[in-house]
């Protein structure tokens, strides 16, 4: 085995930075363990405690714990390009940058009174947070969390809207919806101190969440106040919102809606989109090209999250209270349920390993995260966690629209 | 800022491993630089020298150099799940595991006389190498490179075929083609010491390369000895090969074929597949659902690589000698060339950053790798490299079929 740091003098090379550091590190006994990759890390939100567990998905194991992260109900996370840092968006307006390697909070700011989620720009330099109060999107330097600017969601003189459903799209852009205004805004942040905002008006009443497809092409907003969804083709020369899937999830025998489904709980699987039929024990299937309805699948309860295995061959579904102890697996070609399991009380979230060989499932009221083999459906590990909710792996750093 | 390693005694937790190491590390002055993420690393093959440059795509910069890697002509690379290690497949049958963080060769074996490429299983535990001599696929433990078993490509008693076009698909499987036999084999390596092999025969004459789509669903093999391509739908209950795109790239005024196009140089962009028309100055467009031809685009030369920007909105094309000083960019909706640039002599390879904000291009005879902004087409960096060929970023670890 050879080991040669490149110490030649070619202009423009920042030679040997990591290699030199590694050489120094290896002089420090025991430090080798710290020289690890970060591609297989992730985090589990412990909602009640305001803490996260840092996990390694190769072993699979809990590696460390980071506390004092504030109110983490409905918290979500995005990751730095190098997959070392997590950015956590708390409901209390807290934005925390956590170093997953050293298990410490790098920086933490309370950036608003009440926030709902965030995103990181395609080049990894800008963090955007969608706020309820004050209504708008705030931009931060991803390195330091220094504020860059605010896009106030002022849709009429002096009147601001709550913002929801924010997602990154290519070209240092973010797309989000204005709940009170019924608008979708596309913010080009090539100049992050002065974003150029395109406003799409009259997209429908009360958009409550939004998502983009993995290509960044299609943005969908769920409408609380109307039948159907708003859709924007971001590849169009002049993007505009149109109503799709009118009648979406409506039927004769409507059930009470226990929980608004997350739009992020949609699945794109091959040529199909799978989405929750609101208030019904059904998964709605749409053709991903025409966006027309292409079928319905009867399931165990009201779907909350439908998540495609990364290859799209299967989609896993979890349900609203009181039927939230169960997970079902759908064959996305045959469009039927092929497997069912009952992990335990209050199944809240699922995250697949990047190429989909395993899935992690949080079972809140069992204080446990279970890991399953997605081919055999066998449980391969149980990890203790206190009231676990969201699970997020660092490979999200490399995906569009997370 | 708080920093608390989790040292509680909950059973099953491997508490504080990384955090403890980090604490130790921070006691070692200057070692912090080694505590870095690996999500934004990559490598550039310096073909003539048998060396690689380790690069960081966030800065962008060359970080270090690793030498003594043997014959790297046509070399390719895959990455470990943690994105710390690269596995390099050399033409001389060499298989090298390189630590990108410490810039040293971890393990290196000469595993065959002549090999053409390799893959890593979806769970990151198995390295598979497709060999010409002796013909077949060898499996290795990804941790140690200890041999696991060999799948001899014996298609008639005592007669072995060269193997080509190997790709990983979900379920610890690999798919590859037998050049001499005209077969496609699907190897299920759930038990890696005894793989279960499914043989598809009579797929067409002389398959010279193969690829799978990003979902792992469709495998294509290019046929040297016939018109058309072989296609296998791996999601079918009983996968079988069928001939598609018959007449592919054929025409009245055939040009001499300067270089067989790489099948890996195909692009899937939204609903379309873009592929090189063999021996012509054209890109062929196929519908990704029906696989029927959907158009042709006139381009600067004979395409060698057509690579979709990760969102699929554009595809970048490089060409065969003697027209290999040029790059063209195709709008995948309008299906026309929208930009052209001339980086310099012998443009050999391109690699996009994971969400596509930049692209790295090797310009062999200028001893340079150029980095371009994919929105503005402006050159943002030039990195010196000796006769650079392939460029591979660690985010490939998280993609199916690389």
Tab-separated table of C-alpha atoms in Angstrom, chain B residues 39-306:
chain	number	residue	atom	x	y	z
B	39	UNK	CA	-20.507	14.321	0.131
B	40	UNK	CA	-18.789	16.827	-2.129
B	41	UNK	CA	-15.676	14.830	-2.997
B	42	UNK	CA	-14.795	13.206	-6.284
B	43	UNK	CA	-11.895	12.067	-8.413
B	44	UNK	CA	-10.312	12.785	-11.771
B	45	UNK	CA	-8.499	9.966	-13.574
B	46	UNK	CA	-5.059	10.913	-14.884
B	47	UNK	CA	-4.941	8.185	-17.444
B	48	UNK	CA	-1.361	8.373	-18.661
B	49	UNK	CA	0.129	8.566	-15.159
B	50	UNK	CA	-1.919	5.871	-13.452
B	51	UNK	CA	-2.958	8.388	-10.829
B	52	UNK	CA	-6.092	10.135	-9.614
B	53	UNK	CA	-6.708	13.611	-8.277
B	54	UNK	CA	-9.089	13.838	-5.330
B	55	UNK	CA	-11.296	16.901	-5.759
B	56	UNK	CA	-13.731	18.955	-3.705
B	57	UNK	CA	-16.687	20.240	-5.716
B	58	UNK	CA	-17.781	22.898	-3.217
B	59	UNK	CA	-14.625	24.958	-3.494
B	60	UNK	CA	-13.930	23.694	-6.416
B	61	UNK	CA	-10.358	22.485	-5.970
B	62	UNK	CA	-7.936	19.615	-6.274
B	63	UNK	CA	-7.354	18.328	-2.745
B	64	UNK	CA	-4.754	15.601	-3.154
B	65	UNK	CA	-3.255	13.059	-5.526
B	66	UNK	CA	-2.998	9.269	-5.311
B	67	UNK	CA	-0.460	7.449	-7.513
B	68	UNK	CA	0.515	3.906	-8.507
B	69	UNK	CA	-2.930	2.779	-9.606
B	70	UNK	CA	-1.788	0.867	-12.694
B	71	UNK	CA	-3.278	1.123	-16.178
B	72	UNK	CA	-6.176	3.554	-15.948
B	73	UNK	CA	-7.177	3.698	-19.613
B	74	UNK	CA	-10.970	3.461	-19.716
B	75	UNK	CA	-10.927	3.289	-15.906
B	76	UNK	CA	-14.167	3.838	-14.039
B	77	UNK	CA	-15.062	4.182	-10.366
B	78	UNK	CA	-17.817	3.479	-7.861
B	79	UNK	CA	-18.022	4.607	-4.230
B	80	UNK	CA	-18.668	3.178	-0.776
B	81	UNK	CA	-21.974	3.942	0.986
B	82	UNK	CA	-20.231	6.363	3.336
B	83	UNK	CA	-18.708	8.181	0.343
B	84	UNK	CA	-15.223	7.898	1.814
B	85	UNK	CA	-13.745	5.201	-0.452
B	86	UNK	CA	-13.481	4.921	-4.235
B	87	UNK	CA	-13.223	1.564	-5.996
B	88	UNK	CA	-11.276	1.932	-9.230
B	89	UNK	CA	-11.518	-0.572	-12.058
B	90	UNK	CA	-8.420	-0.541	-14.271
B	91	UNK	CA	-8.048	-2.037	-17.711
B	92	UNK	CA	-5.216	-4.237	-16.436
B	93	UNK	CA	-7.537	-6.126	-14.086
B	94	UNK	CA	-6.508	-3.996	-11.124
B	95	UNK	CA	-9.126	-3.264	-8.468
B	96	UNK	CA	-8.077	-0.505	-6.063
B	97	UNK	CA	-9.836	0.750	-2.952
B	98	UNK	CA	-8.721	4.329	-2.357
B	99	UNK	CA	-9.355	6.350	0.803
B	100	UNK	CA	-10.310	9.807	-0.474
B	101	UNK	CA	-9.955	11.389	2.970
B	102	UNK	CA	-6.392	10.327	3.741
B	103	UNK	CA	-5.435	10.132	0.037
B	104	UNK	CA	-3.964	6.665	0.155
B	105	UNK	CA	-4.525	3.270	-1.374
B	106	UNK	CA	-6.318	1.157	1.201
B	107	UNK	CA	-6.116	-2.134	-0.728
B	108	UNK	CA	-5.218	-3.087	-4.266
B	109	UNK	CA	-5.577	-6.442	-6.012
B	110	UNK	CA	-4.946	-7.621	-9.558
B	111	UNK	CA	-8.080	-9.677	-9.913
B	112	UNK	CA	-8.002	-10.624	-13.610
B	113	UNK	CA	-5.966	-10.180	-16.761
B	114	UNK	CA	-8.199	-7.656	-18.466
B	115	UNK	CA	-11.341	-6.010	-17.131
B	116	UNK	CA	-13.863	-3.495	-18.353
B	117	UNK	CA	-15.739	-2.095	-15.378
B	118	UNK	CA	-17.531	-2.842	-12.170
B	119	UNK	CA	-20.374	-2.035	-9.844
B	120	UNK	CA	-21.259	-1.967	-6.141
B	121	UNK	CA	-24.329	-3.699	-4.695
B	122	UNK	CA	-27.256	-1.597	-3.443
B	123	UNK	CA	-26.329	-2.333	0.175
B	124	UNK	CA	-22.688	-1.390	-0.416
B	125	UNK	CA	-21.266	-4.747	0.648
B	126	UNK	CA	-20.249	-6.376	-2.671
B	127	UNK	CA	-17.972	-5.180	-5.475
B	128	UNK	CA	-18.549	-6.917	-8.819
B	129	UNK	CA	-16.019	-6.702	-11.661
B	130	UNK	CA	-16.775	-7.617	-15.280
B	131	UNK	CA	-13.759	-9.284	-16.866
B	132	UNK	CA	-12.648	-9.997	-20.415
B	133	UNK	CA	-9.957	-12.453	-19.389
B	134	UNK	CA	-10.885	-14.817	-17.850
B	135	UNK	CA	-14.433	-14.102	-19.010
B	136	UNK	CA	-16.854	-13.674	-16.142
B	137	UNK	CA	-17.741	-11.580	-13.121
B	138	UNK	CA	-15.797	-11.697	-9.875
B	139	UNK	CA	-17.326	-10.669	-6.552
B	140	UNK	CA	-15.354	-9.099	-3.704
B	141	UNK	CA	-16.074	-8.056	-0.138
B	142	UNK	CA	-16.319	-4.251	-0.297
B	143	UNK	CA	-14.650	-3.873	3.093
B	144	UNK	CA	-11.536	-5.981	2.536
B	145	UNK	CA	-11.539	-6.815	-1.212
B	146	UNK	CA	-11.347	-10.475	-0.195
B	147	UNK	CA	-12.683	-12.612	-3.070
B	148	UNK	CA	-16.197	-13.987	-2.526
B	149	UNK	CA	-16.828	-15.997	-5.658
B	150	UNK	CA	-16.649	-15.956	-9.430
B	151	UNK	CA	-19.517	-16.166	-11.888
B	152	UNK	CA	-17.747	-17.805	-14.819
B	153	UNK	CA	-19.381	-16.700	-18.074
B	154	UNK	CA	-19.273	-20.240	-19.417
B	155	UNK	CA	-21.936	-20.293	-22.097
B	156	UNK	CA	-20.945	-23.620	-23.613
B	157	UNK	CA	-18.896	-26.414	-22.024
B	158	UNK	CA	-15.411	-25.028	-21.425
B	159	UNK	CA	-16.081	-21.823	-23.389
B	160	UNK	CA	-16.148	-18.478	-21.601
B	161	UNK	CA	-17.395	-15.149	-22.859
B	162	UNK	CA	-16.036	-11.670	-22.263
B	163	UNK	CA	-18.451	-9.812	-19.961
B	164	UNK	CA	-19.468	-6.174	-20.470
B	165	UNK	CA	-22.018	-3.578	-19.389
B	166	UNK	CA	-22.328	-4.497	-15.709
B	167	UNK	CA	-24.739	-2.521	-13.518
B	168	UNK	CA	-26.189	-2.861	-10.020
B	169	UNK	CA	-29.936	-3.190	-9.590
B	170	UNK	CA	-31.960	-3.342	-6.364
B	171	UNK	CA	-31.978	-6.522	-4.312
B	172	UNK	CA	-28.217	-7.156	-4.308
B	173	UNK	CA	-28.378	-7.969	-8.006
B	174	UNK	CA	-26.077	-7.272	-10.932
B	175	UNK	CA	-26.941	-7.365	-14.625
B	176	UNK	CA	-24.325	-7.823	-17.354
B	177	UNK	CA	-23.928	-8.933	-20.964
B	178	UNK	CA	-21.876	-11.729	-22.516
B	179	UNK	CA	-20.171	-10.329	-25.605
B	180	UNK	CA	-19.284	-13.614	-27.274
B	181	UNK	CA	-22.426	-15.476	-26.246
B	182	UNK	CA	-25.079	-12.874	-27.033
B	183	UNK	CA	-26.653	-13.307	-23.610
B	184	UNK	CA	-27.712	-11.123	-20.682
B	185	UNK	CA	-27.316	-12.534	-17.179
B	186	UNK	CA	-29.052	-11.368	-14.001
B	187	UNK	CA	-27.155	-12.425	-10.873
B	188	UNK	CA	-28.958	-12.337	-7.524
B	189	UNK	CA	-26.191	-12.096	-4.920
B	190	UNK	CA	-28.323	-12.174	-1.757
B	191	UNK	CA	-25.999	-15.055	-0.906
B	192	UNK	CA	-22.756	-13.684	-2.370
B	193	UNK	CA	-20.850	-16.947	-2.087
B	194	UNK	CA	-23.486	-18.669	-4.210
B	195	UNK	CA	-25.213	-16.243	-6.589
B	196	UNK	CA	-28.405	-17.336	-8.342
B	197	UNK	CA	-28.004	-16.561	-12.042
B	198	UNK	CA	-30.812	-16.106	-14.543
B	199	UNK	CA	-29.684	-16.422	-18.195
B	200	UNK	CA	-31.433	-14.629	-21.043
B	201	UNK	CA	-30.285	-16.199	-24.318
B	202	UNK	CA	-30.418	-15.088	-27.940
B	203	UNK	CA	-30.570	-11.410	-27.064
B	204	UNK	CA	-28.752	-10.435	-30.295
B	205	UNK	CA	-25.193	-10.622	-31.584
B	206	UNK	CA	-22.144	-9.136	-29.830
B	207	UNK	CA	-23.520	-6.948	-27.018
B	208	UNK	CA	-20.669	-4.472	-26.475
B	209	UNK	CA	-21.984	-2.357	-23.585
B	210	UNK	CA	-25.029	-2.006	-21.360
B	211	UNK	CA	-26.750	0.324	-18.956
B	212	UNK	CA	-29.746	0.501	-16.636
B	213	UNK	CA	-32.060	3.463	-16.235
B	214	UNK	CA	-31.881	5.385	-12.920
B	215	UNK	CA	-34.809	3.384	-11.504
B	216	UNK	CA	-33.042	0.095	-12.202
B	217	UNK	CA	-36.026	-0.998	-14.273
B	218	UNK	CA	-34.760	-1.061	-17.859
B	219	UNK	CA	-31.513	-2.665	-19.024
B	220	UNK	CA	-30.267	-1.927	-22.531
B	221	UNK	CA	-27.417	-3.631	-24.369
B	222	UNK	CA	-25.872	-2.173	-27.511
B	223	UNK	CA	-25.343	-4.765	-30.253
B	224	UNK	CA	-22.229	-4.547	-32.377
B	225	UNK	CA	-23.346	-7.298	-34.691
B	226	UNK	CA	-26.887	-6.159	-35.414
B	227	UNK	CA	-29.274	-3.405	-36.109
B	228	UNK	CA	-31.080	-2.288	-32.943
B	229	UNK	CA	-30.590	-2.819	-29.222
B	230	UNK	CA	-31.573	-5.444	-26.685
B	231	UNK	CA	-33.976	-4.324	-23.941
B	232	UNK	CA	-34.959	-6.118	-20.730
B	233	UNK	CA	-37.739	-4.939	-18.402
B	234	UNK	CA	-36.333	-6.109	-15.065
B	235	UNK	CA	-39.674	-5.458	-13.360
B	236	UNK	CA	-41.417	-8.113	-15.460
B	237	UNK	CA	-42.329	-11.310	-13.573
B	238	UNK	CA	-40.310	-13.246	-16.179
B	239	UNK	CA	-37.752	-10.829	-17.654
B	240	UNK	CA	-37.003	-11.379	-21.332
B	241	UNK	CA	-34.950	-9.572	-23.950
B	242	UNK	CA	-36.595	-7.916	-26.927
B	243	UNK	CA	-35.128	-5.979	-29.823
B	244	UNK	CA	-35.876	-2.245	-29.902
B	245	UNK	CA	-35.009	0.727	-32.086
B	246	UNK	CA	-34.323	-1.502	-35.050
B	247	UNK	CA	-32.656	0.691	-37.653
B	248	UNK	CA	-31.157	2.687	-34.771
B	249	UNK	CA	-28.747	5.178	-36.245
B	250	UNK	CA	-28.750	3.663	-39.692
B	251	UNK	CA	-29.199	5.836	-42.768
B	252	UNK	CA	-28.342	6.203	-46.400
B	253	UNK	CA	-25.148	8.201	-46.122
B	254	UNK	CA	-23.344	6.312	-43.390
B	255	UNK	CA	-20.227	7.921	-42.006
B	256	UNK	CA	-17.249	5.927	-40.773
B	257	UNK	CA	-17.618	5.128	-37.066
B	258	UNK	CA	-14.658	6.738	-35.305
B	259	UNK	CA	-15.493	5.452	-31.871
B	260	UNK	CA	-18.207	3.183	-30.564
B	261	UNK	CA	-20.423	5.404	-28.459
B	262	UNK	CA	-20.643	4.509	-24.782
B	263	UNK	CA	-24.073	3.283	-23.873
B	264	UNK	CA	-23.445	4.918	-20.512
B	265	UNK	CA	-23.482	8.083	-22.559
B	266	UNK	CA	-27.239	7.862	-22.932
B	267	UNK	CA	-29.385	10.427	-21.226
B	268	UNK	CA	-32.810	10.022	-19.683
B	269	UNK	CA	-34.416	13.447	-19.601
B	270	UNK	CA	-37.993	13.602	-18.437
B	271	UNK	CA	-40.087	11.510	-20.812
B	272	UNK	CA	-37.280	11.102	-23.307
B	273	UNK	CA	-34.201	9.026	-23.900
B	274	UNK	CA	-31.401	10.683	-25.863
B	275	UNK	CA	-28.864	8.401	-27.486
B	276	UNK	CA	-26.061	8.634	-30.029
B	277	UNK	CA	-26.965	7.733	-33.610
B	278	UNK	CA	-24.064	5.451	-34.510
B	279	UNK	CA	-21.810	6.837	-37.221
B	280	UNK	CA	-23.897	9.977	-37.741
B	281	UNK	CA	-23.848	13.585	-36.568
B	282	UNK	CA	-27.157	13.070	-34.805
B	283	UNK	CA	-28.725	12.523	-31.423
B	284	UNK	CA	-31.607	10.088	-31.548
B	285	UNK	CA	-34.637	10.794	-29.339
B	286	UNK	CA	-36.849	7.973	-28.061
B	287	UNK	CA	-40.011	8.057	-25.980
B	288	UNK	CA	-39.012	6.656	-22.577
B	289	UNK	CA	-42.330	4.844	-22.196
B	290	UNK	CA	-42.784	3.211	-25.598
B	291	UNK	CA	-39.078	3.220	-26.595
B	292	UNK	CA	-40.151	4.280	-30.080
B	293	UNK	CA	-38.119	6.861	-31.962
B	294	UNK	CA	-39.457	10.364	-31.293
B	295	UNK	CA	-37.088	12.592	-33.249
B	296	UNK	CA	-33.518	13.405	-34.255
B	297	UNK	CA	-31.298	16.370	-33.480
B	298	UNK	CA	-28.473	17.453	-35.790
B	299	UNK	CA	-25.288	18.015	-33.815
B	300	UNK	CA	-21.659	19.017	-34.317
B	301	UNK	CA	-20.133	15.554	-34.682
B	302	UNK	CA	-20.579	11.892	-33.800
B	303	UNK	CA	-21.813	11.928	-30.188
B	304	UNK	CA	-19.786	9.918	-27.669
B	305	UNK	CA	-21.396	10.998	-24.409
B	306	UNK	CA	-24.815	12.578	-23.998
